[in-house]
Coordinates of C-alpha atoms in Angstrom, one line a residue:
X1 CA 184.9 146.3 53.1
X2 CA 183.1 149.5 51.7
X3 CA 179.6 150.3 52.6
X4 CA 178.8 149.9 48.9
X5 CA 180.0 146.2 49.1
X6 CA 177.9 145.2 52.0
X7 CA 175.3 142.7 50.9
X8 CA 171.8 143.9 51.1
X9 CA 170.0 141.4 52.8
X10 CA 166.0 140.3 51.1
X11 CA 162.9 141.9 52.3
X12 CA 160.6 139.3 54.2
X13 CA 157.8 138.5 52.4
X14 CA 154.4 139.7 54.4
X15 CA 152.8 137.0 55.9
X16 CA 148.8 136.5 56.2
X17 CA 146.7 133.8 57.6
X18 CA 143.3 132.6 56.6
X19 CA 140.9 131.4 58.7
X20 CA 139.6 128.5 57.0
X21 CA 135.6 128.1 58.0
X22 CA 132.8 130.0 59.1
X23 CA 130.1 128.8 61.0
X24 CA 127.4 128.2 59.0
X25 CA 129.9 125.8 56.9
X26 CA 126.9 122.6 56.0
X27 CA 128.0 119.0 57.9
X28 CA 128.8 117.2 55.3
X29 CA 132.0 115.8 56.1
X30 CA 133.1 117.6 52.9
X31 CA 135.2 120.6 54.1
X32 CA 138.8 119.1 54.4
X33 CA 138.2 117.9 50.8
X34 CA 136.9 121.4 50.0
X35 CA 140.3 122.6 51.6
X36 CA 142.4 120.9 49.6
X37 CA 141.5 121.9 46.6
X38 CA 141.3 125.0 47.7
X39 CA 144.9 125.6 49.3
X40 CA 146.8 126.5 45.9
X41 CA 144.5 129.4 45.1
X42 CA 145.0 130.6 48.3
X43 CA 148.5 130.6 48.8
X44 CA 148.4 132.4 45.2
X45 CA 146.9 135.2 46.5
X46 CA 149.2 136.0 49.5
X47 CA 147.6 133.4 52.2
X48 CA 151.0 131.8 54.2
X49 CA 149.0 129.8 57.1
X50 CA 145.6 128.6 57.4
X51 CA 143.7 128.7 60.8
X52 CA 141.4 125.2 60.2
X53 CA 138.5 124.3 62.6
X54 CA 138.6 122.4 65.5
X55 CA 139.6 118.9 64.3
X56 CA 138.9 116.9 67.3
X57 CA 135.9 114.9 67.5
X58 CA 132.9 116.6 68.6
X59 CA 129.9 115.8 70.7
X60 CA 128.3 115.2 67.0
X61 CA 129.0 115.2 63.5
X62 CA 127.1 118.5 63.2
X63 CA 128.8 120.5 65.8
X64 CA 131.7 122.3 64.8
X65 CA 134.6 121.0 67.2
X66 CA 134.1 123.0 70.2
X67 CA 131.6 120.8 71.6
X68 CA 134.9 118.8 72.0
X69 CA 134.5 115.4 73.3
X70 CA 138.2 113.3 72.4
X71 CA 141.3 115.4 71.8
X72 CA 142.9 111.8 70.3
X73 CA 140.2 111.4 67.5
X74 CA 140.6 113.5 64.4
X75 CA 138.2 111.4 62.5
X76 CA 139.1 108.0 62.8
X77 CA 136.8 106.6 65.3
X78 CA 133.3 105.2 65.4
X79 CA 132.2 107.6 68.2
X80 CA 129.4 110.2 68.4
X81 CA 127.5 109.3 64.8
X82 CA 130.1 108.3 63.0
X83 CA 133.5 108.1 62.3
X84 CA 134.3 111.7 60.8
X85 CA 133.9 114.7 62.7
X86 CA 131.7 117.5 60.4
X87 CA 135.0 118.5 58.5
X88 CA 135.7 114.6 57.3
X89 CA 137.9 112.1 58.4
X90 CA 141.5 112.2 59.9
X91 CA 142.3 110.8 56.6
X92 CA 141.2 113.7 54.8
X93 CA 142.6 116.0 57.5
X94 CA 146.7 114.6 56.6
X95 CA 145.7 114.9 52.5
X96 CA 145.0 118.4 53.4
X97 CA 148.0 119.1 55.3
X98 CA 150.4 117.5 52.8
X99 CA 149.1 119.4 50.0
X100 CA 149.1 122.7 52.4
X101 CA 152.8 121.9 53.0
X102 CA 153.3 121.1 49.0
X103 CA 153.0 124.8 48.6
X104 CA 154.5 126.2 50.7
X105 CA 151.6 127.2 53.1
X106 CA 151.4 126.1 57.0
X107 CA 148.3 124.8 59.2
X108 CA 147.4 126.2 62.5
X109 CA 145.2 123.9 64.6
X110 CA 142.2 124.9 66.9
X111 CA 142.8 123.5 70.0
X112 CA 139.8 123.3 72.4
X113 CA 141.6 123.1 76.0
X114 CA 139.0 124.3 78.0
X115 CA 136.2 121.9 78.4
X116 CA 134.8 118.6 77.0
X117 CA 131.6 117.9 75.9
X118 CA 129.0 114.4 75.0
X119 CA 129.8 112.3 77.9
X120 CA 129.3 108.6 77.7
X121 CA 128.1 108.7 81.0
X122 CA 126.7 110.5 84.2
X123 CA 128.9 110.4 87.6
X124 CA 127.8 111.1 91.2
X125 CA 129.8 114.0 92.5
X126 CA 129.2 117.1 95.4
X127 CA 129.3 120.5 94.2
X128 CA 127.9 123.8 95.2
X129 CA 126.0 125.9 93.3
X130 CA 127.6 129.7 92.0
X131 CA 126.4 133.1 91.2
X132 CA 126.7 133.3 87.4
X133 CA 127.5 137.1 88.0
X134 CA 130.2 136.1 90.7
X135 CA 131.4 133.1 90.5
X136 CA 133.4 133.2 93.5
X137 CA 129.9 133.2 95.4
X138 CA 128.3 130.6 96.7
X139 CA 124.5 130.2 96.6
X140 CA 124.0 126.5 98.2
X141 CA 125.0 124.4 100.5
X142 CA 127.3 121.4 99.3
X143 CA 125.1 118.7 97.8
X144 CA 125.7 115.9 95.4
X145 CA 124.8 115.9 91.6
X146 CA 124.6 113.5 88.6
X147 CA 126.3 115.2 86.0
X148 CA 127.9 114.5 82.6
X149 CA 131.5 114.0 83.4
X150 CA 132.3 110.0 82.7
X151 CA 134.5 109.8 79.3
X152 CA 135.2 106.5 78.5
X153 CA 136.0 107.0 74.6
X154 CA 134.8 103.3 73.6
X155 CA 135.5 103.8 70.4
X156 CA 138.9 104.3 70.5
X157 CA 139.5 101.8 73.1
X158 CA 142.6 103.5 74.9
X159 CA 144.6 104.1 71.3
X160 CA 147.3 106.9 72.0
X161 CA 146.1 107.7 75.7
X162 CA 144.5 105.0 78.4
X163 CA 143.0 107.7 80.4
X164 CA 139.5 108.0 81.0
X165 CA 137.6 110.7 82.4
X166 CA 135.9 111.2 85.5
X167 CA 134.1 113.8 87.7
X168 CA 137.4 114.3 89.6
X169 CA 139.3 115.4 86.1
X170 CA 136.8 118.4 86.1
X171 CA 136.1 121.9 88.2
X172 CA 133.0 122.1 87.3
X173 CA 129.9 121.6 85.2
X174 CA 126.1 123.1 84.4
X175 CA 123.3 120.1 84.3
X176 CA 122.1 117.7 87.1
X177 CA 120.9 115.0 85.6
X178 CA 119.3 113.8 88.7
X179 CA 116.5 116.9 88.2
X180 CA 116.6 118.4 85.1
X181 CA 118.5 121.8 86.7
X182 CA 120.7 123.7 84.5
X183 CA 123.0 125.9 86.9
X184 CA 126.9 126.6 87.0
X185 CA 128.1 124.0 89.8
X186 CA 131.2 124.0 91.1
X187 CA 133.0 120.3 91.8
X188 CA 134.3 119.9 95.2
X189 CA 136.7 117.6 96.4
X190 CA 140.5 117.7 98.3
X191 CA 142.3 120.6 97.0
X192 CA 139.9 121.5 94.4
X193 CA 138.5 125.6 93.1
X194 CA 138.4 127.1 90.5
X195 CA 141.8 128.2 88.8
X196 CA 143.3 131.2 90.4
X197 CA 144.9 132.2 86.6
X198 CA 141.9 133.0 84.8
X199 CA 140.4 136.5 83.9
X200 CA 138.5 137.6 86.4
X201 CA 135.3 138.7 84.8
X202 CA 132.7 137.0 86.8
X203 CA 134.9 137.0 89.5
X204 CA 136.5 134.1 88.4
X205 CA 135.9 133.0 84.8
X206 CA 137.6 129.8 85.1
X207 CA 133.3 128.5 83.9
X208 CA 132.7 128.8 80.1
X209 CA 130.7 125.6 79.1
X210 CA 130.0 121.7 79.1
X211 CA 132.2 119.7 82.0
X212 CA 135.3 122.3 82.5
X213 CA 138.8 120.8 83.1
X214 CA 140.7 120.8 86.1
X215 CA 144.7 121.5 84.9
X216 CA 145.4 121.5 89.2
X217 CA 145.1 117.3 88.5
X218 CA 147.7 115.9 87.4
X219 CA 146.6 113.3 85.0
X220 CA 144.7 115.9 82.9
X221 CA 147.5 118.1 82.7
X222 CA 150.2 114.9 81.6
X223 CA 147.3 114.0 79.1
X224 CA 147.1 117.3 77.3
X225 CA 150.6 117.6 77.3
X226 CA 151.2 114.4 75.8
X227 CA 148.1 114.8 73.3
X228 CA 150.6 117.8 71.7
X229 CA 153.6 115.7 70.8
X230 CA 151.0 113.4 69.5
X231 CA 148.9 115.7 67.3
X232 CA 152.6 116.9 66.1
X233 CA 153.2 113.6 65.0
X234 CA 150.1 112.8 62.9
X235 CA 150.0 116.1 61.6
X236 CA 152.6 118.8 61.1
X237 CA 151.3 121.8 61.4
X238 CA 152.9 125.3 61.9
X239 CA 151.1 126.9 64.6
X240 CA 148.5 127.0 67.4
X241 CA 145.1 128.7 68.2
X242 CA 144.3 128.3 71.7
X243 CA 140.7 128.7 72.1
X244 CA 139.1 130.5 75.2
X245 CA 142.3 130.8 77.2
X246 CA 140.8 133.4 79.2
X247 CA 139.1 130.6 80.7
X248 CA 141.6 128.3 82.0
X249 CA 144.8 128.6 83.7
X250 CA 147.7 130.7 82.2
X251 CA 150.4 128.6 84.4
X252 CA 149.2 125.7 82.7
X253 CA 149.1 127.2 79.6
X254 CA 153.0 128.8 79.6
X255 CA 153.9 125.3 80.9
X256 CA 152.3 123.4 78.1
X257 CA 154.4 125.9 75.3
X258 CA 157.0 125.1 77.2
X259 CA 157.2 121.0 77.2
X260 CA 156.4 121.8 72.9
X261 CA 159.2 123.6 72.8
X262 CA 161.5 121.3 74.7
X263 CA 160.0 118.1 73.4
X264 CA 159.2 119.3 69.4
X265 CA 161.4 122.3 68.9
X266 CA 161.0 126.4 69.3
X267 CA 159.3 128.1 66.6
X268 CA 155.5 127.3 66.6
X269 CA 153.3 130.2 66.6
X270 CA 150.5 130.5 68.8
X271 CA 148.0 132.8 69.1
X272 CA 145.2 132.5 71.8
X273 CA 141.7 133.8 71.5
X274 CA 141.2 136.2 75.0
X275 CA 137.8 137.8 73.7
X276 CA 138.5 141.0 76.0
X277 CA 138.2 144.6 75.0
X278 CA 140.3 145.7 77.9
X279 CA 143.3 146.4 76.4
X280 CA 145.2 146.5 79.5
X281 CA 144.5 142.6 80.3
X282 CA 145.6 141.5 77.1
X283 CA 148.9 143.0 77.5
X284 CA 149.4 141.7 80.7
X285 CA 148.3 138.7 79.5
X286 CA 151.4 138.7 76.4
X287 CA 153.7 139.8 78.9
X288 CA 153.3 137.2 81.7
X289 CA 153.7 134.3 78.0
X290 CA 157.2 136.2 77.4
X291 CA 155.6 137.5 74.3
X292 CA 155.7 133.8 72.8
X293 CA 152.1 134.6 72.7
X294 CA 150.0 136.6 70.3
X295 CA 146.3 137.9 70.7
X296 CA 143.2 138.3 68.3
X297 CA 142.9 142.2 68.5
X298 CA 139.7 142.6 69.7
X299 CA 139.7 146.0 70.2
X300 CA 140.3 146.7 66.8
X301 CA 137.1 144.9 65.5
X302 CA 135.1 146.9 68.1
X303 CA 136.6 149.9 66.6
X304 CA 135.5 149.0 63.1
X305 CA 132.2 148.1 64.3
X306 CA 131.5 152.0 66.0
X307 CA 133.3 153.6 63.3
X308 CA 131.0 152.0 60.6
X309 CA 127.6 152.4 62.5
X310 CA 128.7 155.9 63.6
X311 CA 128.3 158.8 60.8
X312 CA 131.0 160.9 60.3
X313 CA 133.0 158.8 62.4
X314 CA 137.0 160.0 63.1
X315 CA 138.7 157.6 61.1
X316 CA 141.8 158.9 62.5
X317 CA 141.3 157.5 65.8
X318 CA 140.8 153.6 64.4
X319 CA 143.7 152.2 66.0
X320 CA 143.5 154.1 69.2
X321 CA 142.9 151.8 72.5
X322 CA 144.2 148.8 70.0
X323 CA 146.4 145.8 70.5
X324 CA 148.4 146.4 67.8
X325 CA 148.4 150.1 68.5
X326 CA 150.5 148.5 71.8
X327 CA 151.9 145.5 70.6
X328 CA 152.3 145.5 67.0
X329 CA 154.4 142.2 66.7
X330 CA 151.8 140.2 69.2
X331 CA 148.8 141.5 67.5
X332 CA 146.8 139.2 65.4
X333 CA 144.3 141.6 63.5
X334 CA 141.0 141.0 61.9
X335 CA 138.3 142.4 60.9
X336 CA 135.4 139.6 61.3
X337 CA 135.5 135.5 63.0
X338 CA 133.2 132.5 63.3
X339 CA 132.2 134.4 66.5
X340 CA 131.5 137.7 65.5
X341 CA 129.6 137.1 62.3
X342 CA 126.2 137.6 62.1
X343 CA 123.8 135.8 64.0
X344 CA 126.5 134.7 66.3
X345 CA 126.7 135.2 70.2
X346 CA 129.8 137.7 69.9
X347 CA 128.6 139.6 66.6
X348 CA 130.1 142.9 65.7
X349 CA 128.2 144.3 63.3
X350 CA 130.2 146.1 60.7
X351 CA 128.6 147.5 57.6
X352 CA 129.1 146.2 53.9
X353 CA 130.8 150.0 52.7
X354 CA 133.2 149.7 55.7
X355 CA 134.5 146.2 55.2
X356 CA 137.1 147.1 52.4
X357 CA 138.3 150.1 54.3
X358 CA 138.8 147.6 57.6
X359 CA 140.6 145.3 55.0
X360 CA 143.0 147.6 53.5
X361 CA 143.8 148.9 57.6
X362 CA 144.9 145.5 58.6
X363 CA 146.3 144.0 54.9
X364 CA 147.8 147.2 53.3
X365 CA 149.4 148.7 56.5
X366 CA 153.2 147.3 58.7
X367 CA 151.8 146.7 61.8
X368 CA 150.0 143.3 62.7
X369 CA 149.6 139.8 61.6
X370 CA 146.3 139.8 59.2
X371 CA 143.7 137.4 59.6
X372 CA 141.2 136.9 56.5
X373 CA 138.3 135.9 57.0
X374 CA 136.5 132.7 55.3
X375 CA 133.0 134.2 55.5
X376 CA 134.5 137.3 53.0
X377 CA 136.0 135.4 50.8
X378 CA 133.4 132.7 50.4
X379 CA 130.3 134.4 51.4
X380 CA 128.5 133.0 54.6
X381 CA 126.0 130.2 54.6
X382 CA 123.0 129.3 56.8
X383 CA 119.3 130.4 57.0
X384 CA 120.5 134.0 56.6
X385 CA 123.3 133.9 53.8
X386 CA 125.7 136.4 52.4
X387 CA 128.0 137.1 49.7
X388 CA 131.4 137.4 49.8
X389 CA 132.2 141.0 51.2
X390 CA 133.7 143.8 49.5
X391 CA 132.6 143.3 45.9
X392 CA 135.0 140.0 45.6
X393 CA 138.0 142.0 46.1
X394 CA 139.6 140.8 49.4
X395 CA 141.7 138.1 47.7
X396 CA 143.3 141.4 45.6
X397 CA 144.0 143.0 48.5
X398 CA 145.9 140.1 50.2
X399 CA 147.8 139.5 46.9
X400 CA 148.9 143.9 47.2
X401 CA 149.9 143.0 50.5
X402 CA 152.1 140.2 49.2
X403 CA 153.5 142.3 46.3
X404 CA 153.4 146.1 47.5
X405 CA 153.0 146.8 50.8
X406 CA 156.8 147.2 51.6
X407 CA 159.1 149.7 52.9
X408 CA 158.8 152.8 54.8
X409 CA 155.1 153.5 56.4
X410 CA 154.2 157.3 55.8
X411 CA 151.2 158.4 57.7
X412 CA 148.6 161.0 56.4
X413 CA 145.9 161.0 59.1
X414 CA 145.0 164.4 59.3
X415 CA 141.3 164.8 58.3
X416 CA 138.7 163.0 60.5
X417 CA 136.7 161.8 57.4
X418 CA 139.4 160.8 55.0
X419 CA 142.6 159.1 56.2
X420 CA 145.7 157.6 54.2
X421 CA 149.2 156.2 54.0
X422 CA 152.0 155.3 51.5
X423 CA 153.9 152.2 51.7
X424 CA 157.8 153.3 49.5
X425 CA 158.9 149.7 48.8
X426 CA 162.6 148.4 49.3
X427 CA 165.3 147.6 47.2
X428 CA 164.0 144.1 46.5
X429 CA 160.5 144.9 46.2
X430 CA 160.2 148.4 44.5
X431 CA 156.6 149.2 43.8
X432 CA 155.0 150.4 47.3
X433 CA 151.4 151.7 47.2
X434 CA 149.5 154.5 48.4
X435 CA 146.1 153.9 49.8
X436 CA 143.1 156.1 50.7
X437 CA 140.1 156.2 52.4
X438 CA 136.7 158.2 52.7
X439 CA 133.8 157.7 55.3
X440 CA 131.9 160.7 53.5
X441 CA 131.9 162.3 50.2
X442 CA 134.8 161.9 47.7
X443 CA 138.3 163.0 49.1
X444 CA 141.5 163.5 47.9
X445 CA 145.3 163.6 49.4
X446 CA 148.8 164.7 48.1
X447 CA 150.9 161.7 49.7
X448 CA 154.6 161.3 48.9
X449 CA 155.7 157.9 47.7
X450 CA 159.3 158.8 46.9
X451 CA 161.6 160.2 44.7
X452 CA 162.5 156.9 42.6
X453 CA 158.5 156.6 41.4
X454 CA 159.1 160.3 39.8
X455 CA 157.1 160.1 36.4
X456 CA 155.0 157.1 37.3
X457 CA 151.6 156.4 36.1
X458 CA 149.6 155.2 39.1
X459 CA 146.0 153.5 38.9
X460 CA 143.8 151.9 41.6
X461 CA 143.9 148.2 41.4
X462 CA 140.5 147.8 43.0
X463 CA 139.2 149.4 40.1
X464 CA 136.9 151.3 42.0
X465 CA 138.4 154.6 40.8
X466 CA 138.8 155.6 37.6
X467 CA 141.6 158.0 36.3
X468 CA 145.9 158.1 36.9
X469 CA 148.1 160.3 38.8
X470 CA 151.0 160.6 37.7
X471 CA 153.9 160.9 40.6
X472 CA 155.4 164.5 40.1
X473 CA 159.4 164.7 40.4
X474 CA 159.5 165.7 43.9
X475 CA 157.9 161.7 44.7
X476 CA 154.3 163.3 45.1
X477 CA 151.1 162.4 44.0
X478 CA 147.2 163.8 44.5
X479 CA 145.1 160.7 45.4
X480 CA 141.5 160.1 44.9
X481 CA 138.9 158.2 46.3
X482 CA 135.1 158.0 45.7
X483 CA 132.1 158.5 48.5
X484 CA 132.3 155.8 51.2
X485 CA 135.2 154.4 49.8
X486 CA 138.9 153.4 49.6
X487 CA 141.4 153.2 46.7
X488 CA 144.7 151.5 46.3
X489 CA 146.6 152.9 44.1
X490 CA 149.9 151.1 42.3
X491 CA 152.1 152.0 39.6
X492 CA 150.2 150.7 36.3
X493 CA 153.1 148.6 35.2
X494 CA 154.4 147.0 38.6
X495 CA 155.2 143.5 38.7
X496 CA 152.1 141.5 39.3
X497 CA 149.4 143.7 38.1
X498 CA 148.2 141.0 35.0
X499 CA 147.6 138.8 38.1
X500 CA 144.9 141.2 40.1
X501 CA 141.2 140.0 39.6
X502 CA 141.8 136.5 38.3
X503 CA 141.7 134.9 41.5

């Protein structure tokens, strides 16, 4: 066969995920609903997978799921206020996934592993108290507490899963109900620590909050394991988030993907929140998961935050000390979460100018898995509410991502104010872009975007820059962008352009 006869195989379409909430989200039992109607749009505008909330019920209908009290009630259950969790019922919940499904878009589910939270009941146990700085230290001799750790579920009544909780499914716990004292307490019994596979900030950071589960017993390990063929079978969804897996054991955790994958089938994604700025351990951490695993780059949001607070900041050295400067197929990257919003414990604080340059870096460009953001598409809620960040236009970048950002990835980072790149398309998908950005005063750069776009007319689709450059017949082009600023630039008559701004 001649090369000319091979058949040229489609270029992938880029793939982006939304996370589908923010904090400040009101409890009204509403949001699945919301979600629904919502999904189409989405998908529209580039969005392939949404990351939803916790689903589980809570320790109340106001908390947002991470005050997790029954993995088996996704809103069906008269327990803790009422029978839907702050998102709505489980009802609601499989609408939203059919329709998700109906267009083509997947669902990744929060699953709280870690801890539980709301207890029906206190239970007598020993402990010792531990230094919160070290918690490999002990600061008491062994006495016996009443805490929180008796989950009967009464609601439910044993549907799905008989077991019921007790003091001896747990490691450890923070209240004594028998004198009022709030402390980090570590459960003793036969065999029991804390997990040895656990970051070991703190010493041992197997402790994050409420009563903290024990994966060395085996009943709570079976449980968990079995809640995930369940949770498959009520709802299929496309992928896991594993929240704070830093927390509890990575043997368990590698284990657990296994059994899905031998009971369910390969192919979920999973991506685990390890909120670590050490690059280092999160490598380690994708390595030791056979790279099944992927990681919420937190290094890159740090770097957006410094950059943007820091004048004159060297925009060329954004992705340095990054996760998806290391491992660019494992890297989820984003630029804000529920956590580091505003107000929140874990808040980076990026400025309003920087957030459409941070968006273009992780939408526009090869490398990574994007996450959006709810809170910049929708605006945030709460007692201190904001609008939706960069002028409205982060649903037009993710739908330039879906249409342009193909092909070869040329880099123009040479000028510590004023960085950019050109993205030449592929045989299937033509168009590419060229994008660049400013931190100062207005900036310019001659970029090449290949021979093919010779006598091109070029605009910015943002809008944000007015004028054309025309591409000269050598496949170059002089680039513009204003003060404090980024431009994407497209050819003026490249598939999709009616659709920019009308969603």
């Amino acid at each position: 066969m001649e090369p000319s006869e091979v058949k040229r195989q489609p270029t992938p379409a880029n793939a982006t995920m939304f996370q589908a909430f923010e904090w400040y989200i009101p409890a009204d039992q509403k949001h699945w609903l919301r979600l629904r109607e919502a999904v189409a749009g989405l998908h529209a505008t580039g969005i392939d997978n949404m990351w939803i909330p916790p689903a589980c019920k809570g320790s109340s209908q106001q908390g947002n799921g991470y005050d997790i009290y029954d993995l088996y009630d996704l809103g069906e259950f008269d327990q803790k206020g009422g029978v839907s969790t702050k998102w709505g019922t489980k009802e609601d919940l499989v609408q939203l996934v059919q329709r998700a499904n109906e267009v083509g878009a997947g669902i990744y589910f929060d699953a709280v592993l870690n801890q539980k939270a709301g207890a029906d009941r206190t239970e007598q146990c020993r402990v010792i108290e531990v230094d919160p700085n070290d918690r490999t230290k002990a600061i008491t001799d062994p006495y016996s507490i009443d805490g929180w750790l008796g989950f009967d579920f009464p609601g439910r009544g044993g549907r799905y899963s008989t077991l019921t909780y007790h003091w001896y499914h747990f490691s450890g716990t923070d209240y004594n109900n028998a004198n009022g004292k709030t402390a980090i307490y570590r459960i003793l019994g036969d065999g029991k620590d804390w997990s040895r596979f656990v970051d070991k900030e703190k010493g041992n950071y197997d402790y994050l909050m409420f009563a903290d589960l024990d994966y060395t017993h085996p009943e709570v390990e079976a449980d968990v394991k079995a809640w995930g063929e369940w949770l498959y079978s009520q709802v299929p969804i496309k992928g896991i988030r594993f929240d704070a897996i830093k927390h509890y054991s990575e043997e368990f955790l590698q284990s657990l993907v296994e059994h899905l994958d031998d009971r369910i089938g390969p192919g979920w994604f999973l991506v685990g929140e390890f909120w670590q700025d050490s690059l280092d351990a999160m490598t380690a951490y994708i390595r030791n998961l056979q790279h099944k695993f992927s990681l919420f780059d937190t290094p890159l949001v740090y770097n957006f935050s410094s950059i943007s607070n820091t004048e004159n900041a060297d925009l060329t050295k954004v992705f340095e000390g990054t996760l998806v400067g290391a491992e660019p197929v494992n890297a989820v990257t984003l630029v804000m979460n529920h956590d580091t919003q505003p107000y929140q414990a874990l808040a980076a604080d990026i400025q309003p100018f920087f957030k459409p340059l941070a968006y273009c870096l992780i939408l526009l460009r090869a490398e990574g898995y994007p996450c959006v953001f709810y809170g910049d598409v929708y605006g945030i809620q709460g007692t201190h509410p904001l609008p939706p960040s960069c002028g409205g236009k982060v649903p037009d970048l993710c739908l330039a991502r879906k249409l342009y950002a193909y092909g070869e990835q040329l880099d123009y980072f040479d000028f510590p104010q004023c960085i950019g790149w050109t993205r030449l398309g592929t045989w299937d998908r033509p168009s590419g872009l060229a994008c660049v950005m400013s931190n100062a005063g207005p900036n310019e750069k001659w970029m090449y975007v290949g021979r093919e776009h010779r006598e091109e007319v070029w605009t910015d689709i943002l809008g944000w820059k007015q004028g054309q450059v025309t591409i000269n017949d050598d496949g170059w082009g002089c680039f513009t962008c204003g003060a404090v600023s980024v431009a994407v630039w497209v050819n003026r008559l490249a598939e999709g352009r009616d659709q920019l701004g009308k969603l």
